[in-house]
Amino acid sequence: MKLPFILISLILLVSCGEKSAETEEIIRAIKYEKVELSSGIESHTFSGVAIAQNETNLSFKVAGTLASINVKLGEKVRKGQLIATIDPSDYKIQSNQAVSQNEGAVANAKAAEAQLISAKSTYDRITKLYENNSVALSEYQQVKASMDAAQAQYDAAKSQINTTNQQLKAAGNQVGYTRLVAPMAGVITAVQVEANEIANAGMLIAKVSSLDRPEVEVSVPEVFINKLKLGQQATIKFPSFPELEFKAAVEEIAFASEKSTTYKVILRLMSPADEIRPGMAAEVDFILNSYQGTSKNEIIAPIKAVASGTDGNYVFKLIPEGENRVYIAKRIAIELGDISMGGYIIKKGLSEGDLVAVAGLRALYDGKKVKLLEN
């Protein structure tokens, strides 16, 4: 009869141990944030990209076979340096033809001028004789007609010279257009062709970017765009050079949106930055005025910390208990003001430096023990 009694005692002991484990409270770590005072201004960071202050697409004005490519990717060039050439043979033939036509027009004009001088001399002589009744009217009319014809021929020859001069200039320009030169000092950022390819007029041959201070292009959401002003300063960092920080000023602000909800803003670096190249990722930090209604020294609580119940809005304030890093979640009723970019303005219920829970609010209750989840 002793064996059953021992088994019953063991079962009771195990059962009591399980109940003790079940009643022991498990203290979990939760996310939290600190309640702060508003300074009246807020900092916002946007992603951007470095761009050249000036970048030019280089192309020929005429078509033809590429005779040479005289630059390489990344090469620095000076203003006027030869970039590429097109075989000028056909254009030189056209230029030579224009020269011959112009020379012919000049010769014709000289001959017409000589004829005009002779006709005018004869006309003047016959006119005097006619006035003295020494020649017949028919002879006078004949020499006048000859002079008028010589004048018309001379005028036509002069007009032809003007035409051939323009053709000669255009032909010379066509020859000149077979040489592509750098419009400014800079660096070659793209070469799109190879020698012996056929290049059409306007086809991209290469790109040259200026060596001036780079700029940064950033897309700013519509809710912030009206807070930016030309000349407004910002701080720019480049992930490629995390130890460097640059001051910049707003150079351009797009009036219209290229995308649905963002506007392009261009910033100019205020100091030289040889390390920065076009295409590098950038982080632009603006100091912006906060929304209307947010002023200095107002209490701001994170939006995620605020919950609503039948009795109004509340937060869970975290109060330290002892020295074992355990906190008590206390349900605090609050009075909300306007919402700002930093969170809710708290009119009543919290103070600067208070810690509030920002996650798992549904699992909390007044008096629950928690630990802080550190980043």
Short mmCIF file of C-alpha atoms in Angstrom, two decimals:
data_model
loop_
_atom_site.label_atom_id
_atom_site.label_comp_id
_atom_site.label_asym_id
_atom_site.label_seq_id
_atom_site.Cartn_x
_atom_site.Cartn_y
_atom_site.Cartn_z
CA MET A 1 0.00 0.00 0.00
CA LYS A 2 2.99 2.38 0.31
CA LEU A 3 3.73 2.48 -3.45
CA PRO A 4 0.52 4.32 -4.47
CA PHE A 5 1.09 6.88 -1.73
CA ILE A 6 4.60 7.64 -3.07
CA LEU A 7 3.27 8.02 -6.66
CA ILE A 8 0.57 10.42 -5.53
CA SER A 9 3.13 12.55 -3.67
CA LEU A 10 5.35 12.76 -6.78
CA ILE A 11 2.41 13.80 -8.96
CA LEU A 12 1.45 16.54 -6.52
CA LEU A 13 5.00 17.89 -6.43
CA VAL A 14 5.27 18.00 -10.22
CA SER A 15 1.87 19.67 -10.48
CA CYS A 16 2.86 22.38 -8.01
CA GLY A 17 6.10 23.01 -9.92
CA GLU A 18 4.23 23.49 -13.21
CA LYS A 19 1.81 25.96 -11.63
CA SER A 20 4.73 27.91 -10.15
CA ALA A 21 6.37 28.13 -13.59
CA GLU A 22 3.11 29.24 -15.18
CA THR A 23 2.58 31.99 -12.62
CA GLU A 24 6.13 33.33 -13.01
CA GLU A 25 5.94 36.51 -15.14
CA ILE A 26 7.99 36.63 -18.32
CA ILE A 27 9.59 40.10 -18.78
CA ARG A 28 9.91 40.96 -22.46
CA ALA A 29 11.94 43.69 -24.15
CA ILE A 30 10.01 46.32 -26.12
CA LYS A 31 10.87 49.18 -28.48
CA TYR A 32 10.83 52.66 -27.02
CA GLU A 33 11.61 56.28 -27.81
CA LYS A 34 12.28 59.39 -25.78
CA VAL A 35 9.91 62.34 -25.61
CA GLU A 36 11.69 65.52 -26.72
CA LEU A 37 11.18 69.24 -26.96
CA SER A 38 10.55 70.75 -30.37
CA SER A 39 13.19 73.24 -31.49
CA GLY A 40 10.87 74.74 -34.11
CA ILE A 41 13.05 73.32 -36.85
CA GLU A 42 13.52 69.81 -38.17
CA SER A 43 16.23 67.98 -40.06
CA HIS A 44 15.36 65.81 -43.05
CA THR A 45 17.67 63.73 -45.21
CA PHE A 46 17.03 62.88 -48.86
CA SER A 47 18.95 60.68 -51.26
CA GLY A 48 20.58 62.30 -54.27
CA VAL A 49 23.30 61.87 -56.86
CA ALA A 50 26.33 63.95 -57.84
CA ILE A 51 26.20 65.54 -61.28
CA ALA A 52 28.62 67.68 -63.27
CA GLN A 53 27.98 71.40 -63.12
CA ASN A 54 28.15 71.42 -66.91
CA GLU A 55 27.94 68.35 -69.12
CA THR A 56 27.81 68.56 -72.91
CA ASN A 57 26.90 65.93 -75.47
CA LEU A 58 29.29 66.22 -78.40
CA SER A 59 28.14 65.46 -81.94
CA PHE A 60 28.99 66.39 -85.53
CA LYS A 61 26.90 68.77 -87.60
CA VAL A 62 27.62 66.70 -90.72
CA ALA A 63 27.54 63.00 -91.53
CA GLY A 64 30.41 60.84 -92.69
CA THR A 65 32.94 58.16 -91.85
CA LEU A 66 34.78 58.65 -88.57
CA ALA A 67 38.44 59.10 -89.45
CA SER A 68 39.75 59.29 -85.89
CA ILE A 69 38.76 59.32 -82.22
CA ASN A 70 41.35 61.37 -80.39
CA VAL A 71 40.27 60.97 -76.74
CA LYS A 72 39.71 58.19 -74.23
CA LEU A 73 37.26 57.74 -71.39
CA GLY A 74 38.35 59.70 -68.32
CA GLU A 75 40.85 61.84 -70.24
CA LYS A 76 41.10 65.50 -69.29
CA VAL A 77 40.77 67.90 -72.22
CA ARG A 78 41.30 71.61 -72.73
CA LYS A 79 38.94 73.97 -74.52
CA GLY A 80 39.34 73.62 -78.29
CA GLN A 81 41.12 70.25 -78.11
CA LEU A 82 40.37 67.90 -81.01
CA ILE A 83 37.93 65.15 -80.00
CA ALA A 84 37.25 63.34 -83.30
CA THR A 85 37.31 63.84 -87.06
CA ILE A 86 35.19 62.80 -90.05
CA ASP A 87 36.79 62.04 -93.42
CA PRO A 88 36.61 65.48 -95.10
CA SER A 89 37.25 64.33 -98.71
CA ASP A 90 33.71 64.82 -100.03
CA TYR A 91 33.32 68.15 -98.27
CA LYS A 92 36.65 69.40 -99.63
CA ILE A 93 35.48 68.56 -103.17
CA GLN A 94 32.32 70.59 -102.55
CA SER A 95 34.44 73.40 -101.15
CA ASN A 96 36.72 73.39 -104.20
CA GLN A 97 33.68 73.52 -106.46
CA ALA A 98 32.37 76.47 -104.50
CA VAL A 99 35.74 78.21 -104.88
CA SER A 100 35.64 77.70 -108.67
CA GLN A 101 32.07 78.99 -108.89
CA ASN A 102 32.98 82.02 -106.85
CA GLU A 103 36.01 82.77 -108.98
CA GLY A 104 33.84 82.47 -112.12
CA ALA A 105 31.27 84.83 -110.64
CA VAL A 106 34.00 87.37 -109.82
CA ALA A 107 35.36 87.16 -113.38
CA ASN A 108 31.86 87.63 -114.83
CA ALA A 109 31.30 90.61 -112.60
CA LYS A 110 34.52 92.25 -113.75
CA ALA A 111 33.59 91.72 -117.41
CA ALA A 112 30.09 93.08 -116.77
CA GLU A 113 31.58 96.08 -115.00
CA ALA A 114 33.84 96.80 -118.01
CA GLN A 115 30.87 96.57 -120.37
CA LEU A 116 28.88 98.88 -118.12
CA ILE A 117 31.67 101.48 -118.06
CA SER A 118 31.92 101.38 -121.88
CA ALA A 119 28.12 101.57 -122.33
CA LYS A 120 27.85 104.46 -119.89
CA SER A 121 30.65 106.36 -121.70
CA THR A 122 28.89 105.91 -125.06
CA TYR A 123 25.58 106.95 -123.56
CA ASP A 124 27.05 110.15 -122.11
CA ARG A 125 28.61 111.07 -125.49
CA ILE A 126 25.44 110.38 -127.51
CA THR A 127 23.31 112.22 -124.97
CA LYS A 128 25.27 115.46 -125.54
CA LEU A 129 25.00 115.07 -129.31
CA TYR A 130 21.28 114.37 -129.05
CA GLU A 131 20.78 117.50 -126.96
CA ASN A 132 22.46 119.50 -129.78
CA ASN A 133 20.26 117.77 -132.41
CA SER A 134 23.38 116.15 -133.89
CA VAL A 135 22.02 112.54 -133.72
CA ALA A 136 18.65 111.00 -134.27
CA LEU A 137 16.33 109.94 -131.48
CA SER A 138 16.61 106.29 -132.51
CA GLU A 139 20.36 106.31 -132.00
CA TYR A 140 19.94 107.89 -128.54
CA GLN A 141 17.35 105.28 -127.58
CA GLN A 142 19.61 102.48 -128.79
CA VAL A 143 22.62 103.53 -126.66
CA LYS A 144 20.37 104.06 -123.63
CA ALA A 145 18.96 100.56 -124.03
CA SER A 146 22.51 99.19 -124.31
CA MET A 147 23.53 100.97 -121.08
CA ASP A 148 20.44 99.69 -119.24
CA ALA A 149 21.20 96.15 -120.37
CA ALA A 150 24.84 96.48 -119.22
CA GLN A 151 23.64 97.77 -115.83
CA ALA A 152 21.25 94.84 -115.43
CA GLN A 153 24.00 92.40 -116.40
CA TYR A 154 26.37 93.97 -113.87
CA ASP A 155 23.74 93.88 -111.12
CA ALA A 156 23.07 90.20 -111.87
CA ALA A 157 26.81 89.45 -111.75
CA LYS A 158 27.14 91.17 -108.36
CA SER A 159 24.16 89.17 -107.04
CA GLN A 160 25.82 86.00 -108.29
CA ILE A 161 28.95 86.90 -106.36
CA ASN A 162 26.90 87.25 -103.16
CA THR A 163 25.36 83.84 -103.80
CA THR A 164 28.67 82.12 -104.49
CA ASN A 165 30.23 83.84 -101.48
CA GLN A 166 27.54 82.30 -99.27
CA GLN A 167 28.01 78.93 -100.94
CA LEU A 168 31.78 79.20 -100.45
CA LYS A 169 31.32 80.05 -96.78
CA ALA A 170 28.86 77.18 -96.28
CA ALA A 171 31.21 74.74 -98.02
CA GLY A 172 34.07 75.93 -95.84
CA ASN A 173 31.92 75.47 -92.76
CA GLN A 174 31.10 71.92 -93.85
CA VAL A 175 34.81 71.14 -94.02
CA GLY A 176 35.29 72.71 -90.58
CA TYR A 177 32.41 70.66 -89.18
CA THR A 178 34.39 67.47 -89.87
CA ARG A 179 36.52 68.39 -86.84
CA LEU A 180 34.86 67.99 -83.42
CA VAL A 181 36.52 69.99 -80.64
CA ALA A 182 35.89 70.37 -76.91
CA PRO A 183 33.68 73.41 -76.18
CA MET A 184 35.17 73.72 -72.68
CA ALA A 185 37.87 72.34 -70.45
CA GLY A 186 36.78 69.18 -68.69
CA VAL A 187 36.96 65.42 -68.60
CA ILE A 188 35.59 62.89 -71.08
CA THR A 189 32.81 60.96 -69.34
CA ALA A 190 31.62 58.91 -72.32
CA VAL A 191 32.87 57.79 -75.74
CA GLN A 192 30.11 56.18 -77.79
CA VAL A 193 31.79 55.36 -81.14
CA GLU A 194 34.84 53.80 -82.75
CA ALA A 195 36.92 54.91 -85.72
CA ASN A 196 35.62 53.94 -89.20
CA GLU A 197 31.99 53.94 -88.07
CA ILE A 198 29.42 55.97 -90.01
CA ALA A 199 28.36 58.98 -87.96
CA ASN A 200 25.11 60.79 -88.68
CA ALA A 201 24.66 64.46 -87.98
CA GLY A 202 23.61 64.92 -84.33
CA MET A 203 24.67 61.40 -83.27
CA LEU A 204 26.28 61.27 -79.81
CA ILE A 205 30.05 60.91 -80.16
CA ALA A 206 31.27 61.69 -76.65
CA LYS A 207 30.39 63.56 -73.46
CA VAL A 208 32.55 66.12 -71.69
CA SER A 209 31.90 67.25 -68.11
CA SER A 210 33.31 70.40 -66.59
CA LEU A 211 35.96 70.27 -63.88
CA ASP A 212 34.14 72.88 -61.80
CA ARG A 213 32.67 72.05 -58.42
CA PRO A 214 30.14 69.23 -58.83
CA GLU A 215 26.48 69.64 -58.07
CA VAL A 216 24.02 67.30 -56.40
CA GLU A 217 20.57 66.52 -57.70
CA VAL A 218 17.94 65.38 -55.19
CA SER A 219 14.22 64.61 -55.43
CA VAL A 220 12.24 66.33 -52.68
CA PRO A 221 8.68 65.22 -51.76
CA GLU A 222 5.89 67.70 -52.37
CA VAL A 223 5.22 68.19 -48.63
CA PHE A 224 8.68 69.73 -48.20
CA ILE A 225 9.26 71.58 -51.47
CA ASN A 226 7.69 74.87 -50.38
CA LYS A 227 10.02 74.98 -47.38
CA LEU A 228 13.11 75.26 -49.61
CA LYS A 229 14.49 78.58 -50.87
CA LEU A 230 17.20 79.47 -53.37
CA GLY A 231 20.49 79.86 -51.53
CA GLN A 232 19.34 77.76 -48.59
CA GLN A 233 22.22 75.77 -47.15
CA ALA A 234 22.38 72.03 -46.61
CA THR A 235 24.89 69.41 -45.54
CA ILE A 236 25.89 66.67 -47.97
CA LYS A 237 27.60 63.37 -47.27
CA PHE A 238 28.74 60.75 -49.74
CA PRO A 239 28.67 57.07 -48.68
CA SER A 240 31.84 56.55 -50.72
CA PHE A 241 33.62 59.01 -48.41
CA PRO A 242 31.82 58.75 -45.04
CA GLU A 243 34.50 60.80 -43.27
CA LEU A 244 33.85 63.84 -45.48
CA GLU A 245 31.06 66.39 -45.11
CA PHE A 246 30.32 69.22 -47.52
CA LYS A 247 28.32 72.41 -47.26
CA ALA A 248 26.07 73.19 -50.20
CA ALA A 249 23.51 75.77 -51.29
CA VAL A 250 20.28 75.34 -53.23
CA GLU A 251 20.94 76.43 -56.81
CA GLU A 252 17.73 75.42 -58.60
CA ILE A 253 14.24 74.36 -57.52
CA ALA A 254 11.93 72.79 -60.09
CA PHE A 255 8.56 74.51 -60.35
CA ALA A 256 6.85 71.46 -61.88
CA SER A 257 7.13 67.85 -60.81
CA GLU A 258 8.78 65.43 -63.22
CA LYS A 259 7.46 62.54 -61.14
CA SER A 260 4.15 62.15 -59.36
CA THR A 261 5.12 63.46 -55.90
CA THR A 262 8.70 64.74 -56.03
CA TYR A 263 10.46 67.84 -57.32
CA LYS A 264 14.02 68.11 -58.60
CA VAL A 265 16.36 70.30 -56.57
CA ILE A 266 19.97 71.13 -57.57
CA LEU A 267 22.56 72.03 -54.92
CA ARG A 268 26.00 73.52 -55.52
CA LEU A 269 28.90 72.46 -53.30
CA MET A 270 30.44 75.49 -51.63
CA SER A 271 33.99 74.14 -51.55
CA PRO A 272 36.17 72.15 -53.97
CA ALA A 273 35.59 68.41 -53.96
CA ASP A 274 38.11 66.61 -56.13
CA GLU A 275 37.06 63.27 -54.66
CA ILE A 276 33.49 63.56 -55.89
CA ARG A 277 32.61 62.34 -59.36
CA PRO A 278 29.33 62.51 -61.30
CA GLY A 279 27.09 59.54 -60.51
CA MET A 280 28.16 59.11 -56.88
CA ALA A 281 25.34 58.59 -54.37
CA ALA A 282 24.76 61.43 -51.91
CA GLU A 283 22.76 62.11 -48.76
CA VAL A 284 21.45 65.65 -48.46
CA ASP A 285 20.48 66.92 -45.00
CA PHE A 286 18.16 69.96 -44.94
CA ILE A 287 17.22 71.98 -41.88
CA LEU A 288 13.57 72.83 -42.49
CA ASN A 289 11.01 74.86 -40.63
CA SER A 290 8.46 72.59 -39.03
CA TYR A 291 4.77 72.60 -39.84
CA GLN A 292 2.71 75.61 -38.91
CA GLY A 293 1.57 75.20 -35.33
CA THR A 294 4.80 73.67 -34.08
CA SER A 295 6.86 76.13 -32.11
CA LYS A 296 9.92 76.06 -29.94
CA ASN A 297 9.78 74.21 -26.57
CA GLU A 298 6.67 72.15 -27.35
CA ILE A 299 6.60 68.51 -26.25
CA ILE A 300 6.74 66.12 -29.23
CA ALA A 301 5.87 62.43 -28.85
CA PRO A 302 6.39 59.78 -31.55
CA ILE A 303 3.29 59.02 -33.59
CA LYS A 304 3.73 55.28 -32.97
CA ALA A 305 3.58 55.82 -29.20
CA VAL A 306 0.01 57.20 -29.21
CA ALA A 307 -3.00 54.90 -28.92
CA SER A 308 -6.72 55.60 -28.61
CA GLY A 309 -9.33 54.03 -26.34
CA THR A 310 -12.87 54.62 -25.21
CA ASP A 311 -11.57 57.05 -22.62
CA GLY A 312 -9.37 59.02 -25.02
CA ASN A 313 -5.77 59.06 -26.17
CA TYR A 314 -2.99 57.51 -24.11
CA VAL A 315 0.60 56.31 -24.11
CA PHE A 316 2.53 53.78 -22.08
CA LYS A 317 5.16 55.65 -20.11
CA LEU A 318 8.06 53.45 -19.05
CA ILE A 319 9.15 54.02 -15.42
CA PRO A 320 12.36 52.36 -14.09
CA GLU A 321 11.96 49.92 -11.20
CA GLY A 322 15.04 49.35 -9.08
CA GLU A 323 18.45 48.74 -10.60
CA ASN A 324 17.77 45.54 -12.54
CA ARG A 325 16.93 47.37 -15.82
CA VAL A 326 13.26 46.51 -15.42
CA TYR A 327 10.61 49.14 -16.22
CA ILE A 328 6.94 49.45 -15.35
CA ALA A 329 4.55 50.34 -18.20
CA LYS A 330 2.17 52.98 -16.88
CA ARG A 331 -0.88 53.94 -18.94
CA ILE A 332 -0.94 57.75 -19.14
CA ALA A 333 -3.83 59.76 -20.53
CA ILE A 334 -2.63 62.57 -22.82
CA GLU A 335 -4.06 65.61 -24.53
CA LEU A 336 -2.98 65.91 -28.17
CA GLY A 337 -2.27 69.03 -30.15
CA ASP A 338 -1.46 69.29 -33.86
CA ILE A 339 0.64 66.73 -35.69
CA SER A 340 4.07 67.75 -36.97
CA MET A 341 6.72 66.00 -39.02
CA GLY A 342 8.36 64.87 -35.75
CA GLY A 343 5.23 63.50 -34.15
CA TYR A 344 2.27 64.66 -32.04
CA ILE A 345 2.39 67.86 -30.03
CA ILE A 346 1.52 66.85 -26.45
CA LYS A 347 -0.40 69.50 -24.54
CA LYS A 348 -0.76 67.51 -21.34
CA GLY A 349 0.47 64.22 -19.87
CA LEU A 350 4.17 63.97 -20.73
CA SER A 351 7.43 65.75 -20.00
CA GLU A 352 10.73 66.07 -21.81
CA GLY A 353 12.87 62.96 -21.41
CA ASP A 354 10.01 60.55 -20.69
CA LEU A 355 10.38 57.11 -22.23
CA VAL A 356 7.35 55.75 -24.09
CA ALA A 357 6.64 52.41 -25.76
CA VAL A 358 6.39 52.58 -29.57
CA ALA A 359 5.59 48.94 -30.42
CA GLY A 360 3.41 46.16 -29.05
CA LEU A 361 0.99 48.55 -27.35
CA ARG A 362 -1.87 46.02 -27.51
CA ALA A 363 0.12 43.55 -25.41
CA LEU A 364 0.81 46.12 -22.68
CA TYR A 365 -1.31 46.92 -19.67
CA ASP A 366 -0.98 49.28 -16.75
CA GLY A 367 1.69 47.94 -14.39
CA LYS A 368 3.25 45.40 -16.76
CA LYS A 369 6.97 44.85 -16.30
CA VAL A 370 9.16 45.26 -19.41
CA LYS A 371 12.74 45.67 -20.47
CA LEU A 372 14.07 48.11 -23.05
CA LEU A 373 15.02 46.79 -26.46
CA GLU A 374 18.31 48.53 -27.23
CA ASN A 375 19.35 49.20 -30.82
#
